[in-house]
Coordinates of C-alpha atoms in Angstrom, one line a residue:
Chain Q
X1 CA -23.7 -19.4 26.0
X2 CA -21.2 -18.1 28.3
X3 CA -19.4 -15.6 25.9
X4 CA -19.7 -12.2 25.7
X5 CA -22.9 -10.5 24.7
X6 CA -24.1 -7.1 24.1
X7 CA -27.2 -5.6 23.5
X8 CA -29.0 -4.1 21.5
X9 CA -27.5 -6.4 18.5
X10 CA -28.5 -2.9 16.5
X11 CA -29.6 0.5 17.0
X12 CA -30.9 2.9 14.1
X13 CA -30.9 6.3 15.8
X14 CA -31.3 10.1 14.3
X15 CA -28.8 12.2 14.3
X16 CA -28.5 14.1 18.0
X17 CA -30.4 11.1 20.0
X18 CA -28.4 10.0 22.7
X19 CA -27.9 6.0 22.6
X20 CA -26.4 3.0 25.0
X21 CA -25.2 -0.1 24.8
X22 CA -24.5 -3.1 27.0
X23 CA -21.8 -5.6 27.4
X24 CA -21.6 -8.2 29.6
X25 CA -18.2 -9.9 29.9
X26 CA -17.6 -13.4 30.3
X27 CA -18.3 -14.1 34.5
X28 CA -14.6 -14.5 35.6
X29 CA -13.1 -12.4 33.0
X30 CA -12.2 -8.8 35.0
X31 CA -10.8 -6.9 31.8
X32 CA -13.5 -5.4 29.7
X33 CA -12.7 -3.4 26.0
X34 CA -14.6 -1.6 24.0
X35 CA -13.9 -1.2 19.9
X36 CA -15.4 0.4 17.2
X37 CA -15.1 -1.0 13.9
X38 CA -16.1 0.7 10.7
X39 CA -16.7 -1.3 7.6
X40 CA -13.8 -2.5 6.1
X41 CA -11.4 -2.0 9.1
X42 CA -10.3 -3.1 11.7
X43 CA -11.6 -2.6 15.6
X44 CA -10.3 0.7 16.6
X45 CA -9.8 0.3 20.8
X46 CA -11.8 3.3 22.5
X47 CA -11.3 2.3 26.2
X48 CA -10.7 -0.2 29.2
X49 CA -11.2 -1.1 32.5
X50 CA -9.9 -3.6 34.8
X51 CA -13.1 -4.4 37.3
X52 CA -14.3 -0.9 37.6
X53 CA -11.3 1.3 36.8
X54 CA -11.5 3.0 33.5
X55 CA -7.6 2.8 32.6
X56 CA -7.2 3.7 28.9
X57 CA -9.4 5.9 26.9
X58 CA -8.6 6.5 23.2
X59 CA -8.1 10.1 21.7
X60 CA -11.3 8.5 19.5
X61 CA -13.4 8.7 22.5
X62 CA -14.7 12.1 22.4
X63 CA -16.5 14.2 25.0
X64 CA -19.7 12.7 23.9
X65 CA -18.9 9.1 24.7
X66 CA -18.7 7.8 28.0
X67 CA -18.4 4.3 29.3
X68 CA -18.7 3.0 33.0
X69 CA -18.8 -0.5 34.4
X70 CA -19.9 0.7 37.9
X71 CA -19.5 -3.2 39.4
X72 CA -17.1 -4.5 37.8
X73 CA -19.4 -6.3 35.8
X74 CA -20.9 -5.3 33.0
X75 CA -20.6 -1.9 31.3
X76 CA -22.7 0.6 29.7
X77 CA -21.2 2.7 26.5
X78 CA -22.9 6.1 26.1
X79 CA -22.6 8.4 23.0
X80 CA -24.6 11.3 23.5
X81 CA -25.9 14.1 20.7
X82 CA -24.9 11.1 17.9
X83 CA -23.6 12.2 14.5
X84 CA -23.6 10.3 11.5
X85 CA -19.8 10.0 11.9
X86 CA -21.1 7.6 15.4
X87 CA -22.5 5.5 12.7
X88 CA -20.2 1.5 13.1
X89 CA -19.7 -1.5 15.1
X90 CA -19.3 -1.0 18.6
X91 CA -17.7 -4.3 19.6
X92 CA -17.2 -5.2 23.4
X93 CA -14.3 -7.5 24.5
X94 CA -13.3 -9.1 28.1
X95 CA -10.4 -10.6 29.2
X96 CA -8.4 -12.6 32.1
X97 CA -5.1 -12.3 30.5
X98 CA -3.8 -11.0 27.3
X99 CA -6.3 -12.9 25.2
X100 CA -9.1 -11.0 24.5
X101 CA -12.6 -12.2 23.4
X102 CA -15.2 -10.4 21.4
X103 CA -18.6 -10.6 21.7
X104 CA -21.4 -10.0 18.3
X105 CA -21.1 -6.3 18.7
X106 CA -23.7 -3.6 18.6
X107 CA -24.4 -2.3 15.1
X108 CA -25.1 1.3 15.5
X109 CA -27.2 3.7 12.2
X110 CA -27.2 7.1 12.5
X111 CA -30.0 8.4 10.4
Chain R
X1 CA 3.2 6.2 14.5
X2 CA 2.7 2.3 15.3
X3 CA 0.9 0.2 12.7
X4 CA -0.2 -3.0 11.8
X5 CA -0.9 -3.8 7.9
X6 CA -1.3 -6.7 5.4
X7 CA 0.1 -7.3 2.5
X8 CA -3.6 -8.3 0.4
X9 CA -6.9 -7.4 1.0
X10 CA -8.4 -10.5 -0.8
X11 CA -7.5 -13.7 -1.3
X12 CA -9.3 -16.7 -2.7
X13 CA -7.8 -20.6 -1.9
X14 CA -9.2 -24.0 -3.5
X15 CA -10.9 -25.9 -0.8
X16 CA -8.3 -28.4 0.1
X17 CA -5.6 -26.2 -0.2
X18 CA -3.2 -24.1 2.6
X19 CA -3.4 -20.7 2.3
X20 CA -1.3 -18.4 4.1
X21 CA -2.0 -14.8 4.8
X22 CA 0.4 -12.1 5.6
X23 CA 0.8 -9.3 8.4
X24 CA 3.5 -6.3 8.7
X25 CA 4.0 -4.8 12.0
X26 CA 6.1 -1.7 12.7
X27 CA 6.6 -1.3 16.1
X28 CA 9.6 -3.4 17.5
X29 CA 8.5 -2.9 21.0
X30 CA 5.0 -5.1 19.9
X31 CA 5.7 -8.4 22.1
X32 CA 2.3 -10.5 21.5
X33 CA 0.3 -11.1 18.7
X34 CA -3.2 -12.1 18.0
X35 CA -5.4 -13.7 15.0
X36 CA -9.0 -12.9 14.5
X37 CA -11.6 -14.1 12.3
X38 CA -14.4 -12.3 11.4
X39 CA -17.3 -13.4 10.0
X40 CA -20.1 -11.4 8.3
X41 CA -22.2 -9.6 11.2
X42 CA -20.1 -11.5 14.4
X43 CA -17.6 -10.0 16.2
X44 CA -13.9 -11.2 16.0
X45 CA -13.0 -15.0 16.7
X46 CA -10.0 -15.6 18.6
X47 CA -7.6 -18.5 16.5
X48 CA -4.3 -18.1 18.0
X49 CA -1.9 -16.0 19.9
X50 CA 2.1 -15.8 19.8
X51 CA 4.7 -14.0 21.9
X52 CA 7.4 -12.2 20.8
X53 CA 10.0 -14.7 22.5
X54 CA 8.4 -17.3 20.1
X55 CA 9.0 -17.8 16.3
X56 CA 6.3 -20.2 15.8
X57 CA 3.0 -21.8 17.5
X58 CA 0.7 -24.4 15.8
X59 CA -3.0 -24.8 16.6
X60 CA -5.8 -27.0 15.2
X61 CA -5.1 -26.4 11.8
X62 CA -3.6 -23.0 12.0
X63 CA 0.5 -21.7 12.5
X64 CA 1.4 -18.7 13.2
X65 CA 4.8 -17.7 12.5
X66 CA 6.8 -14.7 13.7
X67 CA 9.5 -13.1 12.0
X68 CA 11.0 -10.6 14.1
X69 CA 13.9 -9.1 12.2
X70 CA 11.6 -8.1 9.3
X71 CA 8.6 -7.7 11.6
X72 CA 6.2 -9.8 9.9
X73 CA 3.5 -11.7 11.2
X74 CA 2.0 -14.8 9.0
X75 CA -1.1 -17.5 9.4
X76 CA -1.2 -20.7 7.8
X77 CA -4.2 -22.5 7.2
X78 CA -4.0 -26.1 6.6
X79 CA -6.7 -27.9 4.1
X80 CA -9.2 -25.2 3.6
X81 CA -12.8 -25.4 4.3
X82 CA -15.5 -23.6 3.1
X83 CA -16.0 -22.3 6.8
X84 CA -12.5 -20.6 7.0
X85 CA -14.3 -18.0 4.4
X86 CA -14.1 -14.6 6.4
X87 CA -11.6 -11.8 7.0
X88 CA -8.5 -12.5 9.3
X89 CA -7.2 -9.4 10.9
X90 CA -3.6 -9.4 13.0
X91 CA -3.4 -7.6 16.3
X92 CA -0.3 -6.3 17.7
X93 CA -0.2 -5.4 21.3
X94 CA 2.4 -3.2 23.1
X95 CA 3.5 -4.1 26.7
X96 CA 1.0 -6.8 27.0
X97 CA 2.7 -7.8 30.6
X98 CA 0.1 -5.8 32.2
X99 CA 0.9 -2.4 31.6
X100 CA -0.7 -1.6 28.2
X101 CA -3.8 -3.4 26.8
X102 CA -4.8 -2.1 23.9
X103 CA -4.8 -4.3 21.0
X104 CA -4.0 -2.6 17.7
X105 CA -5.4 -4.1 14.3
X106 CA -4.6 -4.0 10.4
X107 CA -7.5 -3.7 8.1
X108 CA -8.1 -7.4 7.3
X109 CA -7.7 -9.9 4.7
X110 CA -10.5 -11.4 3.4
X111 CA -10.0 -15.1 2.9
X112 CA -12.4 -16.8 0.3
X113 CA -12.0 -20.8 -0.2
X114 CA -13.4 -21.8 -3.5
X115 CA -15.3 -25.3 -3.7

């Protein structure tokens, strides 16, 4: 499968646990996006790199998320001290031009 | 501030049929569009894209049209199958040549095709 994956698939963590994810784009792709998505919305966009520049963050990312992709590869999402609010789909994207594909998403419960 | 809506949050087709669901933008400066499907558990499914110097693309299946004067954004699906049950979300994106990538969505409509 060459799309985009992201691991864990889900995460069930208690309240002030610190949690990361993984995305690993599509090999050629050098855009990478990261979503949340709450039930019964749409992806909210958190933040974006191109290779290993963060170039966007979203007024949703807080102080207690942080994302990197050191390589240019793949990236790591962060949220430290999670809340309950944390609690969604965090959903990874990559792209080469405008189109942008999504991989399964990481399904995040904050106990 | 900038927003992308639909017009129903639920919709149910006879399997056979075309369905068509609906999409209201806001922001004129939007210049390229996107359709997702979304099934239960997976992550958004790319199904087609359309810039703003276009009024219409056709896929396998699928047409998007663009009406930019009433900034309205529409996907038709041709003879319905059971497996185009999910939700279809629109994405708008502002400055897509490079400059802003953020893709902005509406809540979703949730397409069900009846057998």
């Amino acid at each position: 499968d060459t799309g985009v994956s992201q691991n864990p698939r889900h995460k069930i963590t208690k309240r002030g646990q610190n949690v990361t994810f993984r995305c690993d784009p599509i090999s050629e792709h050098n855009r990478l996006y990261w979503y949340r998505q709450t039930l019964g919305q749409g992806p909210e966009f958190l933040t974006y790199f191109q290779n290993e520049a963060q170039l966007e963050k979203s007024r949703l990312l807080s102080d207690r998320f942080s994302a990197e992709r050191p390589k240019g590869s793949f990236s790591t999402l962060e949220i430290q001290r999670t809340e309950q609010g944390d609690s969604a789909m965090y959903l990874c994207a990559s792209s080469l031009t405008e189109e942008q594909y999504f991989g399964p998403g990481t399904r995040l419960t904050v106990t | 501030g900038e927003s992308v809506g639909l017009h129903l949050p639920t919709l149910s087709v006879q399997e056979g049929d075309n369905s068509i669901i609906n999409c209201a933008y806001s922001n004129s400066a939007s210049d390229y569009f996107i359709w997702y499907k979304q099934e239960s558990g997976k992550g958004p499914q790319f199904i087609i894209d359309i810039r703003s110097n276009m009024d219409k693309r056709q896929g396998q299946r699928v047409t998007v049209l663009l009406n930019k004067t009433v900034k309205h954004l529409s996907l038709q699906i041709a003879a319905t199958q059971p497996g185009d049950s999910a939700v279809y979300f629109c994405a708008e994106n502002i400055g897509s040549n490079f400059g802003n990538e953020k893709l902005t969505f509406g809540t979703g409509t949730r397409l069900t095709i009846i057998p």
